[in-house]
Every structure is written in C-alpha cells, then in structure tokens.
mmCIF file of C-alpha atoms in Angstrom:
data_model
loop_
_atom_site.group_PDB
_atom_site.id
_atom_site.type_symbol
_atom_site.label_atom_id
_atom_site.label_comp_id
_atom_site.label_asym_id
_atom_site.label_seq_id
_atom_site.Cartn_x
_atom_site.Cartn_y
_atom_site.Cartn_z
ATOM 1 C CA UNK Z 280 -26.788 -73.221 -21.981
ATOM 2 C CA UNK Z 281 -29.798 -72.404 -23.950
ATOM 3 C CA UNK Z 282 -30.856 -68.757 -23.559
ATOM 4 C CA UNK Z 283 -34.088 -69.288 -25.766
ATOM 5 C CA UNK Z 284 -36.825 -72.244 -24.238
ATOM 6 C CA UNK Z 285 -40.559 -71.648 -23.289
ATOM 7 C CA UNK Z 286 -40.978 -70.072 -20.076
ATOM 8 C CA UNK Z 287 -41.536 -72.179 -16.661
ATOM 9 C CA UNK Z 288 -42.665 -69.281 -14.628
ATOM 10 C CA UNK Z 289 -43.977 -66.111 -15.714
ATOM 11 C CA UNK Z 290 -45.118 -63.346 -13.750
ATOM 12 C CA UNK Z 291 -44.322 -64.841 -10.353
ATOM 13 C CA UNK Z 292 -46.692 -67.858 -11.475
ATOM 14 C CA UNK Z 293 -45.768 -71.366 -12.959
ATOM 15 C CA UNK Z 294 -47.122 -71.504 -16.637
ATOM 16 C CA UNK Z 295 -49.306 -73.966 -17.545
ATOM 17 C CA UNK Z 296 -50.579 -74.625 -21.076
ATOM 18 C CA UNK Z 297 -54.216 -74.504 -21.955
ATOM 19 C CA UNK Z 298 -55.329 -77.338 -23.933
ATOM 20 C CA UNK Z 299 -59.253 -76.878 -25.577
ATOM 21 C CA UNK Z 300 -59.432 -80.679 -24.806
ATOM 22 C CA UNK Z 301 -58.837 -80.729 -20.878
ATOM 23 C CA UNK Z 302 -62.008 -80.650 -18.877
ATOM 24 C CA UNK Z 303 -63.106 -77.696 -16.695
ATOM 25 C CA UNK Z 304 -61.681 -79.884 -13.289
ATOM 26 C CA UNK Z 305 -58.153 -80.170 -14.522
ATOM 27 C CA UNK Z 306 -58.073 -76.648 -14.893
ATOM 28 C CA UNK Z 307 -56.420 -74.802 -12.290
ATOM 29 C CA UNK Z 308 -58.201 -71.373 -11.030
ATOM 30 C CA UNK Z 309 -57.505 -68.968 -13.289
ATOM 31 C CA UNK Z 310 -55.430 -66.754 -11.174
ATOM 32 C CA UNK Z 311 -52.886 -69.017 -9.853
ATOM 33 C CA UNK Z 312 -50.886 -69.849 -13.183
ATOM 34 C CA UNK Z 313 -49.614 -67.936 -15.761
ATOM 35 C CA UNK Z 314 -51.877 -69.743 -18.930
ATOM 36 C CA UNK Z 315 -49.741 -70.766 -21.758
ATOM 37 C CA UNK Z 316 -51.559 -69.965 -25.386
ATOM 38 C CA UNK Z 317 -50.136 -72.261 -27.384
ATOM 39 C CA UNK Z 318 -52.000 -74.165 -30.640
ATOM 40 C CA UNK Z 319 -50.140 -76.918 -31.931
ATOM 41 C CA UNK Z 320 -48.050 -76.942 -35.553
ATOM 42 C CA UNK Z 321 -50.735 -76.983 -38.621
ATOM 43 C CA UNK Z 322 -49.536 -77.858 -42.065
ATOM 44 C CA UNK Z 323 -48.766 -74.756 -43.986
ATOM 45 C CA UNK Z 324 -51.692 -74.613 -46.125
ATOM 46 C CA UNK Z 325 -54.033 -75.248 -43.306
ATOM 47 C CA UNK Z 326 -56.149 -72.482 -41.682
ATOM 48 C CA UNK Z 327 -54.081 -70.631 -38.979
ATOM 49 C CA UNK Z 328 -56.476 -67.720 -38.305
ATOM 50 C CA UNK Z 329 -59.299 -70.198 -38.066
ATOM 51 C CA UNK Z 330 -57.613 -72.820 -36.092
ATOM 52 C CA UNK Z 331 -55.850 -69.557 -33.516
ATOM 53 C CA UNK Z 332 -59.397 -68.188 -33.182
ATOM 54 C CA UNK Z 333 -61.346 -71.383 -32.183
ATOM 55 C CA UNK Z 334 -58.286 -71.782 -29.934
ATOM 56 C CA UNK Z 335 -58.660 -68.209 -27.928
ATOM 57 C CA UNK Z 336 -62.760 -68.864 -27.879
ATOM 58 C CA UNK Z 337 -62.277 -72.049 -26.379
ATOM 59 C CA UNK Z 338 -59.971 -70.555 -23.396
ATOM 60 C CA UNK Z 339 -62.745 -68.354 -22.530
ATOM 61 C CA UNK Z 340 -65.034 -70.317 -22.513
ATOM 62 C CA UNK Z 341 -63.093 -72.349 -20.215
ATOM 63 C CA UNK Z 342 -61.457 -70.269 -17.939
ATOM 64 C CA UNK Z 343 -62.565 -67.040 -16.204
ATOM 65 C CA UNK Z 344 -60.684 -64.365 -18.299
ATOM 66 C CA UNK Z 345 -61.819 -61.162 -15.355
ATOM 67 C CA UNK Z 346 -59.745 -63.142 -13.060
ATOM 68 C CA UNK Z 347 -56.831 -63.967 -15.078
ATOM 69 C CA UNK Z 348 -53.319 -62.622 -14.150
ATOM 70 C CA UNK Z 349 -51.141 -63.598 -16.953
ATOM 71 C CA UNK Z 350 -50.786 -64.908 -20.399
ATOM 72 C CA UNK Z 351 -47.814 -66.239 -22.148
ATOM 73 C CA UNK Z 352 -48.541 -66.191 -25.865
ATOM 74 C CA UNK Z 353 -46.958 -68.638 -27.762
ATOM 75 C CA UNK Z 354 -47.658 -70.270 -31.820
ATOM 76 C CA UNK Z 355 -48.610 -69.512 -33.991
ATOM 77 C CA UNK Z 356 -49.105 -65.724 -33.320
ATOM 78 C CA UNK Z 357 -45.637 -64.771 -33.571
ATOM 79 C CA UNK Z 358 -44.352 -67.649 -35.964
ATOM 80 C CA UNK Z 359 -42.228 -65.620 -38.519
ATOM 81 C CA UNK Z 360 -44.743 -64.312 -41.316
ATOM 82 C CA UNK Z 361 -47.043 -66.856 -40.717
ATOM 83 C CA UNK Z 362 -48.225 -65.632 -37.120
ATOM 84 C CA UNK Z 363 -51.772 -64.193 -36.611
ATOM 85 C CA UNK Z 364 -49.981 -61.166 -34.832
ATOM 86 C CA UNK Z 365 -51.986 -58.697 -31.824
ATOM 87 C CA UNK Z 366 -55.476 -58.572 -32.740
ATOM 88 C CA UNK Z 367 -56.516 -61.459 -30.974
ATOM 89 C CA UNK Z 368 -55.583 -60.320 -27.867
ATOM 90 C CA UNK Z 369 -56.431 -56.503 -28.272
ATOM 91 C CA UNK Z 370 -60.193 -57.847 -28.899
ATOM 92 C CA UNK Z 371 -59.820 -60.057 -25.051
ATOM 93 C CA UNK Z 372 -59.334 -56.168 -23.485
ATOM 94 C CA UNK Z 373 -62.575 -55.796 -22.125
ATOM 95 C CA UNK Z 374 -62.667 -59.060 -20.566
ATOM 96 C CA UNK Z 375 -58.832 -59.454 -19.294
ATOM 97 C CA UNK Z 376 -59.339 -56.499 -17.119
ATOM 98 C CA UNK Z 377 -57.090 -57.854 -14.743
ATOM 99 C CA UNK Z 378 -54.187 -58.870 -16.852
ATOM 100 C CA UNK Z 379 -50.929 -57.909 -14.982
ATOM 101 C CA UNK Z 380 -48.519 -59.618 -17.118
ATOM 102 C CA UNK Z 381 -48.161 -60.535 -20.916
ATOM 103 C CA UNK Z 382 -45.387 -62.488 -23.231
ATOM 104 C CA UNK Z 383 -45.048 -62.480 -26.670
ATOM 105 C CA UNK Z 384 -43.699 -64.872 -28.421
ATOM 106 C CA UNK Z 385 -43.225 -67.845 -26.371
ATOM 107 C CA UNK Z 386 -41.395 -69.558 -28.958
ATOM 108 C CA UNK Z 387 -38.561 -72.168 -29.092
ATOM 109 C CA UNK Z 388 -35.500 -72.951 -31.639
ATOM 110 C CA UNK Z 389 -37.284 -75.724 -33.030
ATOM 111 C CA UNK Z 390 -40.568 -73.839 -33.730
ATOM 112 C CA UNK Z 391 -39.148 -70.336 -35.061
ATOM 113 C CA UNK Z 392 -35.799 -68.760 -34.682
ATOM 114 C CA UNK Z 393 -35.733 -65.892 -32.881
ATOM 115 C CA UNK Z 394 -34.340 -63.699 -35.263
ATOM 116 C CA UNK Z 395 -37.544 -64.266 -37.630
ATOM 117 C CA UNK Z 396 -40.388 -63.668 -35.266
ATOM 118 C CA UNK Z 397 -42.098 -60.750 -36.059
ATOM 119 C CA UNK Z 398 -43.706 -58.270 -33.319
ATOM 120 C CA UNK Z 399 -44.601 -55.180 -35.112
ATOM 121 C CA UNK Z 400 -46.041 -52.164 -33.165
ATOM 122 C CA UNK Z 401 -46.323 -52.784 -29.445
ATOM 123 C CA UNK Z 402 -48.550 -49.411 -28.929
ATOM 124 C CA UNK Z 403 -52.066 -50.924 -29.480
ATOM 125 C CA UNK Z 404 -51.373 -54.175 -26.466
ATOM 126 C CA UNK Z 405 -50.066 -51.314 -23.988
ATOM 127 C CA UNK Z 406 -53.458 -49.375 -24.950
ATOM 128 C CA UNK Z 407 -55.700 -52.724 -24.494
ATOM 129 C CA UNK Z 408 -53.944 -53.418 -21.241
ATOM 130 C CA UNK Z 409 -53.865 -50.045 -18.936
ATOM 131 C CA UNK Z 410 -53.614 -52.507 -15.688
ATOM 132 C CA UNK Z 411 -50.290 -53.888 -17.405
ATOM 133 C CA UNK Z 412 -47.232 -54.313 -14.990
ATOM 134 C CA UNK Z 413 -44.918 -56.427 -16.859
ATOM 135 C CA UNK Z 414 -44.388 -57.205 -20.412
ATOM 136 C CA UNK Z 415 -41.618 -59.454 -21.925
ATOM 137 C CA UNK Z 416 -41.463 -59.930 -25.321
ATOM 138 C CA UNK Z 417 -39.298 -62.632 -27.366
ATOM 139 C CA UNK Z 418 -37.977 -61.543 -31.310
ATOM 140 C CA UNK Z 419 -38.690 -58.113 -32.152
ATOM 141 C CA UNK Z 420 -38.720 -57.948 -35.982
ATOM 142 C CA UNK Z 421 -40.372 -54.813 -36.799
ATOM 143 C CA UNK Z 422 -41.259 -53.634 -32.883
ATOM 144 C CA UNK Z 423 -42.492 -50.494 -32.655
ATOM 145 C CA UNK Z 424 -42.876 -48.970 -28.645
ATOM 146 C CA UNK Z 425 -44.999 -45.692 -28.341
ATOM 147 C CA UNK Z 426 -42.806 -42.444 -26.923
ATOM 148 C CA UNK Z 427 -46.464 -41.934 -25.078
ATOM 149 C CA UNK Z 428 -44.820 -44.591 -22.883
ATOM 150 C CA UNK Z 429 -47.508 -46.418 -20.126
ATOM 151 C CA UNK Z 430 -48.265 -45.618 -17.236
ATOM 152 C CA UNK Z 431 -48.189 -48.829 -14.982
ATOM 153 C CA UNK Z 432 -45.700 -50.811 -16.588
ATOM 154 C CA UNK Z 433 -42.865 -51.659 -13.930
ATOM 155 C CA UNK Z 434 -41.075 -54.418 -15.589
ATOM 156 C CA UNK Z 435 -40.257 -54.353 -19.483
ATOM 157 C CA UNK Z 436 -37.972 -57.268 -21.399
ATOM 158 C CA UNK Z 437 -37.248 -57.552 -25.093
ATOM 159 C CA UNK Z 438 -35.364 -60.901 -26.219
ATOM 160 C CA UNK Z 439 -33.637 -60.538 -29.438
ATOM 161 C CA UNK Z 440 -30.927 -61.564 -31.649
ATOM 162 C CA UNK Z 441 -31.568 -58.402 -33.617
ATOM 163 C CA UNK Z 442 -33.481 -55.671 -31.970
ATOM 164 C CA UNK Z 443 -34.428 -52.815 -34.138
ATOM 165 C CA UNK Z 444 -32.549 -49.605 -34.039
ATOM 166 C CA UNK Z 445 -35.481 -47.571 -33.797
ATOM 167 C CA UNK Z 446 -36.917 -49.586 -31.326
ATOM 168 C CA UNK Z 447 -34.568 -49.308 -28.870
ATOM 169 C CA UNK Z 448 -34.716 -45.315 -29.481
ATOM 170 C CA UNK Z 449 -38.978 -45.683 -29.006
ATOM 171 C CA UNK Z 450 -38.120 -47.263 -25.664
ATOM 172 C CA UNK Z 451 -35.205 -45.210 -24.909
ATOM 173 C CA UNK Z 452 -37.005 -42.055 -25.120
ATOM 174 C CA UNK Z 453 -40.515 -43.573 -23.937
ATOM 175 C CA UNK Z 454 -42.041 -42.330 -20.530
ATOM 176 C CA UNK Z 455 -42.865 -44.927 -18.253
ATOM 177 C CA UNK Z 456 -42.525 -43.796 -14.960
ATOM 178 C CA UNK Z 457 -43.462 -46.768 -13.018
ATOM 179 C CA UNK Z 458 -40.340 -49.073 -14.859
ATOM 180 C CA UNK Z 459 -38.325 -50.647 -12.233
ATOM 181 C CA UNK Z 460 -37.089 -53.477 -14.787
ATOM 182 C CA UNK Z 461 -35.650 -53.183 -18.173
ATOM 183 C CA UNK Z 462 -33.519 -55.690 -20.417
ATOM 184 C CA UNK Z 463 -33.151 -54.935 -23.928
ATOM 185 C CA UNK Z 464 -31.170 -57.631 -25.869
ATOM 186 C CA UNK Z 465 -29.806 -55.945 -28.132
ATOM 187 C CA UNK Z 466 -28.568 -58.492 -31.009
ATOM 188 C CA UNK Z 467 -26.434 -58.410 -33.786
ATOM 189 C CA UNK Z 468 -26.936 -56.378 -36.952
ATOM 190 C CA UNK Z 469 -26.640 -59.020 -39.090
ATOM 191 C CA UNK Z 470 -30.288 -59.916 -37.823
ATOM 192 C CA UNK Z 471 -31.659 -56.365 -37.882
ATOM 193 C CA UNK Z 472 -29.894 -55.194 -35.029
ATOM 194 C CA UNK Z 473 -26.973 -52.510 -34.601
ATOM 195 C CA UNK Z 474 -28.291 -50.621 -32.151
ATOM 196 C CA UNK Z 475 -25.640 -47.373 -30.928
ATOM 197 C CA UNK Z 476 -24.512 -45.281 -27.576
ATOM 198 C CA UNK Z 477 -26.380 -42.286 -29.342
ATOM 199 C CA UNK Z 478 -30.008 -44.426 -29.668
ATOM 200 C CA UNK Z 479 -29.788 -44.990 -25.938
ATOM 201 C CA UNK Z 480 -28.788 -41.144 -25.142
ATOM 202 C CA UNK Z 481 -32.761 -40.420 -23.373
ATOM 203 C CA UNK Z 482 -32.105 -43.902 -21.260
ATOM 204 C CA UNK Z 483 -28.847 -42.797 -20.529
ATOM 205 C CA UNK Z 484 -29.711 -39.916 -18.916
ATOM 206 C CA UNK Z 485 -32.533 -41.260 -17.034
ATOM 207 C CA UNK Z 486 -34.958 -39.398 -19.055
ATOM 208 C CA UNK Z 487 -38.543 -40.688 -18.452
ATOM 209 C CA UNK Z 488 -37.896 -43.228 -15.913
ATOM 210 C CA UNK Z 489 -37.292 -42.369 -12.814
ATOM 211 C CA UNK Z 490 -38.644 -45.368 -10.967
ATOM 212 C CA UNK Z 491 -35.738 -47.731 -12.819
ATOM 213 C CA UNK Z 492 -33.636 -49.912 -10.668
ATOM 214 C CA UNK Z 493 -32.269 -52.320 -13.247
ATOM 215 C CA UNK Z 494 -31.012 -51.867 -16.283
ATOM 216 C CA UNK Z 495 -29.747 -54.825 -18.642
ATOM 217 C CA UNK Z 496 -28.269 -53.756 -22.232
ATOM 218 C CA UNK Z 497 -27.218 -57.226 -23.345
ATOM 219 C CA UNK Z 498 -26.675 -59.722 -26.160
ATOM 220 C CA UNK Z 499 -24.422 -57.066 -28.385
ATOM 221 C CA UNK Z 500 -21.351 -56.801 -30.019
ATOM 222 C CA UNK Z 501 -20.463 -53.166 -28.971
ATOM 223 C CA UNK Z 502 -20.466 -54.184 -25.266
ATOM 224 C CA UNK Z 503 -17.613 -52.282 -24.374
ATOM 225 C CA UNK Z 504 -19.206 -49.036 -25.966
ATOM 226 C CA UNK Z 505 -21.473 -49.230 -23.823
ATOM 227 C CA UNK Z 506 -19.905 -50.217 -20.951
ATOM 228 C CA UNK Z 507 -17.948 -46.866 -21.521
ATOM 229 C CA UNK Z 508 -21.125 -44.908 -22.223
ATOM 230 C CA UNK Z 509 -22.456 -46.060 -18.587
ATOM 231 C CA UNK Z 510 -19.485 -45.330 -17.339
ATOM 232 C CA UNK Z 511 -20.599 -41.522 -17.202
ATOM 233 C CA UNK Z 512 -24.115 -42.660 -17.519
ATOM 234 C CA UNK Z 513 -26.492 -40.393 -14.846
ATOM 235 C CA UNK Z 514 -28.883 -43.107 -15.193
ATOM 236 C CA UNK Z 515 -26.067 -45.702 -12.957
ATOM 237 C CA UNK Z 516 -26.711 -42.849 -9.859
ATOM 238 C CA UNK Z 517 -30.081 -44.709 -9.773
ATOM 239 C CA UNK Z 518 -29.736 -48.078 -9.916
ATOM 240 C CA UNK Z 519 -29.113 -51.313 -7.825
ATOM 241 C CA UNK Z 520 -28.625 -53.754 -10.230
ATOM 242 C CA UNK Z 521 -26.428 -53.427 -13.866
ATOM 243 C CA UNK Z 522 -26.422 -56.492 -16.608
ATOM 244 C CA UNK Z 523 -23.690 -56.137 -19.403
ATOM 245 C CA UNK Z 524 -24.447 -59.888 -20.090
ATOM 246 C CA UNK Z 525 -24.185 -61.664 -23.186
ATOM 247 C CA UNK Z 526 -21.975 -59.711 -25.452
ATOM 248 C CA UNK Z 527 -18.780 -59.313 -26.510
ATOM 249 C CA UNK Z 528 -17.748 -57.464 -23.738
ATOM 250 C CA UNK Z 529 -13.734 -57.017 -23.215
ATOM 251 C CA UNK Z 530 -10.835 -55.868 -20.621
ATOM 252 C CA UNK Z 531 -11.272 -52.577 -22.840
ATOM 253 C CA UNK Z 532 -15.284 -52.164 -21.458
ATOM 254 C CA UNK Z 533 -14.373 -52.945 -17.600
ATOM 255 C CA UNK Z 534 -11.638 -50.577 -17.786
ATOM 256 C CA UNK Z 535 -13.902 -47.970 -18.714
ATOM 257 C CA UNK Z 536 -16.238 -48.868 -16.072
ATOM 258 C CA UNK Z 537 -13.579 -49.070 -13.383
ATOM 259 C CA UNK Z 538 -12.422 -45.690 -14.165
ATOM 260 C CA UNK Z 539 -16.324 -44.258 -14.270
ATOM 261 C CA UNK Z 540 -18.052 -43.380 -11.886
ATOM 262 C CA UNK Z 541 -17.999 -45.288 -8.802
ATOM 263 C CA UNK Z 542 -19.852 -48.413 -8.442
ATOM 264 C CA UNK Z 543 -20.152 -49.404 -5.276
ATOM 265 C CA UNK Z 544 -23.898 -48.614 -4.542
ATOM 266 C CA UNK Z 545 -24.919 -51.876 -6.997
ATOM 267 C CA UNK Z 546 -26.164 -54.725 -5.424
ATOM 268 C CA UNK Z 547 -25.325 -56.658 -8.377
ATOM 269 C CA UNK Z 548 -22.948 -56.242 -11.665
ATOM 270 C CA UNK Z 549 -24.203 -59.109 -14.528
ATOM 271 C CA UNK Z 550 -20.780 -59.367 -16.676
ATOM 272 C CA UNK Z 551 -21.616 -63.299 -17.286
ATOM 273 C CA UNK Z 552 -20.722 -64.667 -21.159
ATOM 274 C CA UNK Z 553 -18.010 -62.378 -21.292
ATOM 275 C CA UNK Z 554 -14.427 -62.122 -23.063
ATOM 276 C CA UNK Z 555 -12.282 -61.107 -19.952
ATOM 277 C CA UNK Z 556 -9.000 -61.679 -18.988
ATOM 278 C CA UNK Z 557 -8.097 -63.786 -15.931
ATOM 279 C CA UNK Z 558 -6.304 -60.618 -14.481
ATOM 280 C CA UNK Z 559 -9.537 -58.221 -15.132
ATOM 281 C CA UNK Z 560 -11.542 -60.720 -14.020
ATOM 282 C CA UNK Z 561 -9.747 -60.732 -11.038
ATOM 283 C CA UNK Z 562 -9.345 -56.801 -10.533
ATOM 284 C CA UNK Z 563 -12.635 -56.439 -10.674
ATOM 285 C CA UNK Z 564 -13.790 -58.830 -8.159
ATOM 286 C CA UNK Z 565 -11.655 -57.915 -5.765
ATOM 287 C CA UNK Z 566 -12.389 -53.911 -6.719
ATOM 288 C CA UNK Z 567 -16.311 -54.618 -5.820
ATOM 289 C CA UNK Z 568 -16.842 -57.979 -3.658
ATOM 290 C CA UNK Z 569 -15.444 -56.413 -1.200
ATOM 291 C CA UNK Z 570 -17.927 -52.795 -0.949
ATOM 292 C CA UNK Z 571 -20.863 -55.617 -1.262
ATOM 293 C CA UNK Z 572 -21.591 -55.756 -5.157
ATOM 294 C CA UNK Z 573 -22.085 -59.339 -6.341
ATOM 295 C CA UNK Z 574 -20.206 -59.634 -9.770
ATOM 296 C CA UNK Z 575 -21.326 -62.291 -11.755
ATOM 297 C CA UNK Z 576 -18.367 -63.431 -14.236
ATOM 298 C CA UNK Z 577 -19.704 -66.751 -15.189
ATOM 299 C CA UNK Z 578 -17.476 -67.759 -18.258
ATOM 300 C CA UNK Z 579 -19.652 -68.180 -22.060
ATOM 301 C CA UNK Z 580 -21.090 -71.620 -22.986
ATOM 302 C CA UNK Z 581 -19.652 -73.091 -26.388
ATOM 303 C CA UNK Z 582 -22.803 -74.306 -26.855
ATOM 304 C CA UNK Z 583 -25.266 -71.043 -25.830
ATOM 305 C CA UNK Z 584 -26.929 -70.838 -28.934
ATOM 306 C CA UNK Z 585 -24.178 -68.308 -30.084
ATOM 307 C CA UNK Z 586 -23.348 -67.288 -33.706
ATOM 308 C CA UNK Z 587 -19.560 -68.186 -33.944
ATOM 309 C CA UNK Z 588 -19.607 -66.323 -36.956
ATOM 310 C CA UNK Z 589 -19.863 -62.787 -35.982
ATOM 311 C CA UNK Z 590 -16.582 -61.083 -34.327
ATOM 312 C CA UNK Z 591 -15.072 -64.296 -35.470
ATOM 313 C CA UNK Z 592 -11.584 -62.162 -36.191
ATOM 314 C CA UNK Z 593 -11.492 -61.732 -32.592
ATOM 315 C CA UNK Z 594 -12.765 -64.975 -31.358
ATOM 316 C CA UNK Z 595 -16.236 -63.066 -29.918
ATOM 317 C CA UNK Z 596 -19.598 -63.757 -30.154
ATOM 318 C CA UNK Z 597 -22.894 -62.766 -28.972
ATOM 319 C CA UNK Z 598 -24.602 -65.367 -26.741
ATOM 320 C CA UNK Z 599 -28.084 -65.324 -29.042
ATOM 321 C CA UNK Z 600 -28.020 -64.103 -32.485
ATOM 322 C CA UNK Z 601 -30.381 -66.437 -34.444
#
C-alpha cells in the first residue's frame, strides 16, 4: 500500500490535469473538476520559471479561473530546491476568487520524495485565498502556518515524513475556528521531524478550534505518547472521529487510551498500521464495537513505503518516512 500517489479526487471533485495543448472543447467546465497543475519533467539546466509561468498563463487563458473550485498543484513548484514555490499562485488571487480548495505538492515517489519537498511559509496562500475551505498540503520542509490562523478554513492536511517541529506548534496554537478536519503526519526526525506531546499542548486543549471534529496525529514514532497525551486530552470531549494511524503505535498507547477518558462518543477510532498484540487488538474491539465506535485495526503493509530502518531495535516503523 502506497500512502504517497497523485490525488484522484480532490475537494469532492475528480482531478483532471490541464494540458496547454488540449483544445477549449475537451475541457471540462471549470467548476466540475478539481484542475491538476502539473508541467512535465525539464532537463535540469532548462528554464523552470519560464516553462511554470507559460504553463499557469496558458490555464487562464483556457479555463475560467472566477469559476474555478479547486487546484491541485503539482511539478515543478514543490520539486525539492528546484520548485518555483507560492508566488505563482498568490499573483492568480484576484482572479481565483472562488477557490475553495488548494494542494500543494501533488507529487509522487518517482518525481520527488516526500521528505525533500519544500513548502516554506504557508501564511501568504491563506492571505491570497480568504474564501479557502480546505487545504492539504504534501512534504513540509520548512512550513511555516501563521498563529493569525484563517478564518474559513474547515479542513486542513499536512503529509509528511518529517513535519517540522515548529510547524506543528504554528498550527497547534493557530486560530481557525471554522476547522472541522485536521491530519498532521507527523514523520520521523530523521527527516526533520520529532515533533513532542508539549508542541501539541494548544491542540490538546482545544485551544482555537472549537469547530474540530477530527483529529488525525499520524505517521510518528512516539505514537503511544500521544496516545497517552489524548488520553486526558479535553480536545477528545469534542470529537467524532480519532486517527492514531501510521505509527509505531503499541499495546503500551491503547492501554493508555483504554484507561483515559471514555471513548465511546467516537464514531470512528483509526489505529490501522499498527504494532498491536492479537489480545489488545482484541480487547479493544470488543471494549468499543459494541457502544458503536468503528475501530479500524487494519494490520501494516511490508511494502507501505515504510523506512525499516527507524525503530528497527523494536521491529517498528513509520508507514511514510521518505
């Protein structure tokens, strides 16, 4: 199971990737898809900027950008050093006025890893975007997320096999008070990750987010930490839906959980690519199937695009690392 492919459906909408040589009748109307941006792979020493650019001022040309929904951006503007970064998009603001959703980095294995692609500070799309209700974003070398917060965003997603510390504090603490939807993968620090209990204190507590429903803090090694943090977590109170997916979570992690605070008002618990006994795995099933939670305890995939290497003394592994 491959955790890291381009994106089928974004936003509700089937992507579909813009091509500057289709002809304005095999286009489809530029609401009903979410458009792929996407240039194809250019020698090194060729012109990236130049070739991105002519790219973007084909598209609108093409297609209507007032009327467009959502964008999934793809290479070369988050391709390791090499990618042409946010200003590109910023400058489409005025006329993607009613952008709803946005990815970055819709990258695969074969055309960057994801523990190279570089996203830098996040502050200056939110601005451009004010009409913004979901953003997923794929890498998350250098990501910066304004405290300021945003006001509309309801659904927020960071994919990464080594999300930065102080990221995941900038988001922790930011106010967005229309989030119903966050995943954070949190990634190993051996790819710029290492993210603690005490960086996610504000989230924790529910600080700043009072519209959240579902909470994913995945894709780390100190998965049982965290399980134990949540366990006394006020933030849980509010939920419906908890992911601990990914990581090297334990019997030691569900323990905690099971001896937290009760669980019983989740619709769903995410423990999938896990390191559980059979016994746990059974204690727990039969401790919340039965109030109504669905657990999901699908086993790990040898071949998830896991790092073998890390929490090899124990056998464990996060499911996407590099």
């Amino acid at each position: 199971m491959s955790y890291v492919h381009h994106v089928e459906q974004f936003y509700g909408l089937p992507a579909f990737t813009f091509s500057p040589d289709m002809s304005p009748e095999d286009l489809p109307g530029p609401a009903s898809v979410a458009w792929r941006l996407q240039c194809e792979e250019m020698p090194r020493e060729h012109d990236f900027w130049g070739r991105a650019e002519a790219y973007m001022a084909r598209f609108t040309e093409r297609v209507e950008p007032e009327k467009v929904r959502a964008v999934v951006l793809g290479f070369p503007w988050y391709n390791g050093e090499r990618g042409c970064g946010h200003d590109e998009l910023i400058a489409l603001g005025p006329r993607l006025t009613g952008l709803e959703g946005l990815f970055l980095g819709d990258l695969e294995d074969d055309e960057d890893m994801i523990s190279t692609m570089y996203l830098g500070n996040i502050a200056p799309v939110l601005d451009a975007f004010p009409g913004l209700r979901e953003l997923a974003v794929r890498g998350g070398g250098g990501l910066e997320f304004p405290e300021s917060g945003h006001e509309n965003l309801r659904a927020l997603r960071v994919e990464s096999g080594g999300l930065p510390p102080a990221g995941v504090a900038q988001i922790a603490a930011a106010a967005l008070p229309s989030l119903e939807r966050l995943e954070l993968w949190l990634g190993d620090e051996n790819y710029g990750g290492g993210t603690t209990v005490e960086d996610l204190a504000p989230l924790l507590r529910g600080a700043g987010k009072p519209a959240l429903r579902h909470l994913g803090l995945q894709n780390s090694p100190v998965q049982d930490e965290l399980a134990a943090a949540l366990a006394a977590a006020p933030v849980v109170a509010q939920l419906t839906s908890l992911s601990l997916s990914m990581g090297m979570l334990t019997d030691e992690g569900v323990e905690a959980l099971l001896h937290g605070q009760p669980l019983t008002h989740l619709r769903e618990l995410d423990l999938s690519h896990h390191f559980l006994s059979d016994a746990m795995m059974l204690r727990i099933w039969t401790e919340l199937e039965p109030e109504g939670v669905r657990v999901n305890l699908t086993a790990r995939q040898k071949d998830d695009g896991g790092n073998p290497e890390w929490g090899q003394e124990h056998g464990r592994y996060i499911a996407v690392a590099e």
